[in-house]
mmCIF file of C-alpha atoms in Angstrom:
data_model
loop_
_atom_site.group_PDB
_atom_site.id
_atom_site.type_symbol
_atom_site.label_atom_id
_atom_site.label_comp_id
_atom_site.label_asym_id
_atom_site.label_seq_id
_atom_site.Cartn_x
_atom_site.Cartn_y
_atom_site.Cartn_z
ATOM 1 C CA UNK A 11 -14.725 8.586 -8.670
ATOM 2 C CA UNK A 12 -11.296 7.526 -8.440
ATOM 3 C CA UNK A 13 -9.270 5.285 -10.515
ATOM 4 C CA UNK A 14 -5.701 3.954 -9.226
ATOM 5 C CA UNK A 15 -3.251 1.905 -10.819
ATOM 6 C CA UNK A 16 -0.443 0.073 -9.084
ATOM 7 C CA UNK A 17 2.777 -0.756 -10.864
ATOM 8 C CA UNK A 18 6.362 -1.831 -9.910
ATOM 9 C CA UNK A 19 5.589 -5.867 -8.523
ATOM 10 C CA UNK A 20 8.177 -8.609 -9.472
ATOM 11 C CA UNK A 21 9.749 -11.433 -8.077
ATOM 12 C CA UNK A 22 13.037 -11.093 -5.889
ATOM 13 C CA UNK A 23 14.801 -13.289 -3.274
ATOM 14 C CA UNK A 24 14.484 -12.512 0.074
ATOM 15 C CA UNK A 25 16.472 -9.727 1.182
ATOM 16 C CA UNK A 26 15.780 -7.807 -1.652
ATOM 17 C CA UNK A 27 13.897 -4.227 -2.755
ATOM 18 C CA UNK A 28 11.204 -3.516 -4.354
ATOM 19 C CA UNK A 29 9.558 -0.048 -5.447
ATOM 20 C CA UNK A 30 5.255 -0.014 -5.475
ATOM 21 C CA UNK A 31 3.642 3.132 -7.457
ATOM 22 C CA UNK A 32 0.035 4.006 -7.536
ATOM 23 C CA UNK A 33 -1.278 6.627 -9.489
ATOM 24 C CA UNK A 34 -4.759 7.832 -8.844
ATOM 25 C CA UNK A 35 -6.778 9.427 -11.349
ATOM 26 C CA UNK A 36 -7.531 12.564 -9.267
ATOM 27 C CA UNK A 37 -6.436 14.007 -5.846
ATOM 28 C CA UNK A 38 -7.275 11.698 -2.744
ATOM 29 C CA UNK A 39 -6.457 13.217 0.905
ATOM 30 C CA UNK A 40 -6.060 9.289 2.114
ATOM 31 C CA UNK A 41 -4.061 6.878 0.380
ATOM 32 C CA UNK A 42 -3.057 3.395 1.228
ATOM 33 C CA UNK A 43 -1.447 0.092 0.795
ATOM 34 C CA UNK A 44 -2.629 -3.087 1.107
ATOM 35 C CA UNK A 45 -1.689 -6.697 0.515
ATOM 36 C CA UNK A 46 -3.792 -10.187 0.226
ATOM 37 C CA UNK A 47 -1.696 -13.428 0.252
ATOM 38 C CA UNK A 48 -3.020 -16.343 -1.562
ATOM 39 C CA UNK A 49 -6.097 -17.981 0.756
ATOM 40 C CA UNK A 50 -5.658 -14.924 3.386
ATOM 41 C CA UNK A 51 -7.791 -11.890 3.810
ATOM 42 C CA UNK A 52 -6.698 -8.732 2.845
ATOM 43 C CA UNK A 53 -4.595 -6.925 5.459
ATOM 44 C CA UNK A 54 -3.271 -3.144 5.702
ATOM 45 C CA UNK A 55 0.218 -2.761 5.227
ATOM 46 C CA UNK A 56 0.370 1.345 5.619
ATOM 47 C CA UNK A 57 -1.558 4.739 4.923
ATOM 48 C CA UNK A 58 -0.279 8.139 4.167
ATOM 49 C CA UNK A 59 -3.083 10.523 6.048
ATOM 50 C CA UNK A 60 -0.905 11.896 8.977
ATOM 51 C CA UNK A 61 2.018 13.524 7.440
ATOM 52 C CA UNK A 62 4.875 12.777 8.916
ATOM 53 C CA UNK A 63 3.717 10.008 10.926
ATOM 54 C CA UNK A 64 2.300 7.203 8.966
ATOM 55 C CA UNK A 65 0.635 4.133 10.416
ATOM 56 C CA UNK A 66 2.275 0.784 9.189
ATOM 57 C CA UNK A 67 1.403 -2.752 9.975
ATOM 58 C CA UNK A 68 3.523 -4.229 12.993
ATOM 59 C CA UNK A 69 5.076 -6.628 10.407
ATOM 60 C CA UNK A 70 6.056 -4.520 7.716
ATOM 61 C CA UNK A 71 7.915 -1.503 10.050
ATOM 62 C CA UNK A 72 11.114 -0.425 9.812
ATOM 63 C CA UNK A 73 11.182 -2.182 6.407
ATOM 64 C CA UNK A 74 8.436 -0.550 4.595
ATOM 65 C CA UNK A 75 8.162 3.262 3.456
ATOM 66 C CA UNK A 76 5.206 4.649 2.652
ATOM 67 C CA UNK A 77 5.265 8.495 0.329
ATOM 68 C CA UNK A 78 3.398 10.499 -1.858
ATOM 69 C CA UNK A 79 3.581 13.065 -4.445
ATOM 70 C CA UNK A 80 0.859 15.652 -4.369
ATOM 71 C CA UNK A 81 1.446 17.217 -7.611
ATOM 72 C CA UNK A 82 1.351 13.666 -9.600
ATOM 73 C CA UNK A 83 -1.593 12.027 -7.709
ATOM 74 C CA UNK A 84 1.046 9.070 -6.690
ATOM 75 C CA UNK A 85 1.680 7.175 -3.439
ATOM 76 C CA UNK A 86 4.847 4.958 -3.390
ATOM 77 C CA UNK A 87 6.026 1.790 -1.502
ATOM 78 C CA UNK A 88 9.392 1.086 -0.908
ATOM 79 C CA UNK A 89 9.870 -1.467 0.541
ATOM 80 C CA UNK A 90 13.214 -3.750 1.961
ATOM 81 C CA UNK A 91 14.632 -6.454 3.409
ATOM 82 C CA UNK A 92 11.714 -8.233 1.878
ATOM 83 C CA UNK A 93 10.619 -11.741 3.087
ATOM 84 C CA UNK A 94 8.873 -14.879 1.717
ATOM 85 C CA UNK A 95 5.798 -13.593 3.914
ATOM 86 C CA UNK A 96 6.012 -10.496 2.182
ATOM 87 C CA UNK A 97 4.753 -12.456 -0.967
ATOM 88 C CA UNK A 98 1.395 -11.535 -2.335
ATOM 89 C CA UNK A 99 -1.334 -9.361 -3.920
ATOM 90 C CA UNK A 100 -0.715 -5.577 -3.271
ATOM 91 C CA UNK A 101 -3.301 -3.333 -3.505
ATOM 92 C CA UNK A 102 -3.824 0.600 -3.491
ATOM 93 C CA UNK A 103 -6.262 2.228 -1.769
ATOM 94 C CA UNK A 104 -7.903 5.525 -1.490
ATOM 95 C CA UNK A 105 -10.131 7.419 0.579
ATOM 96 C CA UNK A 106 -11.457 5.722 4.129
ATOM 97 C CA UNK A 107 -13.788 6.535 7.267
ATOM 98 C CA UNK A 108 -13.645 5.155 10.679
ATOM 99 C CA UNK A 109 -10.793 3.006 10.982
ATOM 100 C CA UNK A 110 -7.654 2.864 8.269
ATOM 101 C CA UNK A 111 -6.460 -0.945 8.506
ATOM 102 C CA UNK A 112 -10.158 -2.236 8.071
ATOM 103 C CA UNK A 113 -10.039 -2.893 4.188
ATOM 104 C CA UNK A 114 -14.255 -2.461 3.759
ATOM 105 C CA UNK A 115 -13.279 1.161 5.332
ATOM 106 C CA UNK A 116 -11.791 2.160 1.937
ATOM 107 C CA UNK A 117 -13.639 3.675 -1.094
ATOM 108 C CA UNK A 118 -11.651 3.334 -4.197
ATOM 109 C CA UNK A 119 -8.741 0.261 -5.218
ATOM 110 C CA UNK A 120 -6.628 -0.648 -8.122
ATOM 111 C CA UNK A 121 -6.504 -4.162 -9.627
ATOM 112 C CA UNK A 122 -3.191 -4.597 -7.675
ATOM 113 C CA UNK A 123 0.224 -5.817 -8.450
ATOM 114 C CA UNK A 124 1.822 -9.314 -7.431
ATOM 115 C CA UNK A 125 4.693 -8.541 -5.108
ATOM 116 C CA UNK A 126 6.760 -12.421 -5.041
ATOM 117 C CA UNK A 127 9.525 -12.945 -2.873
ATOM 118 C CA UNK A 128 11.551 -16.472 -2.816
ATOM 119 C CA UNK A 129 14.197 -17.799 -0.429
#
């Protein structure tokens, strides 16, 4: 069993940063991000099991940075340039099979944080 919690949501204006944390409760080889905007399904945003090559969403790259630190159990999301579609539930995840964007692929997730961004 593992338990993550997210931290680091807020509200900022579009154009602006924000910084997501998750710390899990234990080590997880697969760790990931996801987001659910109000009256949408939840949708991957990125996953840190390659390395040095993580998968992102299409509409989230170049913006979004997905890390970890083995030693804490923590997976970070920085993310910038944020937009008013950006706006939403995020949630951590941890631990998949099959496919890493499906959300029912993933074992564990936090309660989330609310990520807000105005224009």
């Amino acid at each position: 069993q593992v338990q993550l919690v997210e931290s680091g949501g807020g509200s900022v204006q579009a154009g602006g940063s924000l910084r997501l944390s998750c710390t899990a409760s234990g080590y997880s080889r697969w760790m990931g991000w996801f987001r659910q905007a109000p009256g949408k399904e939840r949708e991957a945003v990125a996953a840190y099991y390659r390395g040095n090559s993580p998968p992102y969403a299409d509409s989230v790259k170049g913006r979004f940075t997905i890390s970890r630190d083995n030693a804490k159990n923590m997976v970070f999301l920085q993310m910038n340039d944020l937009k008013p579609e950006d706006t939403g539930m995020y949630y951590c995840a941890a631990e998949f099979s099959g496919v890493w964007n499906v959300p029912s692929n993933w074992k564990y997730w936090g309660q989330g944080t609310q990520v807000t961004v105005s224009s």
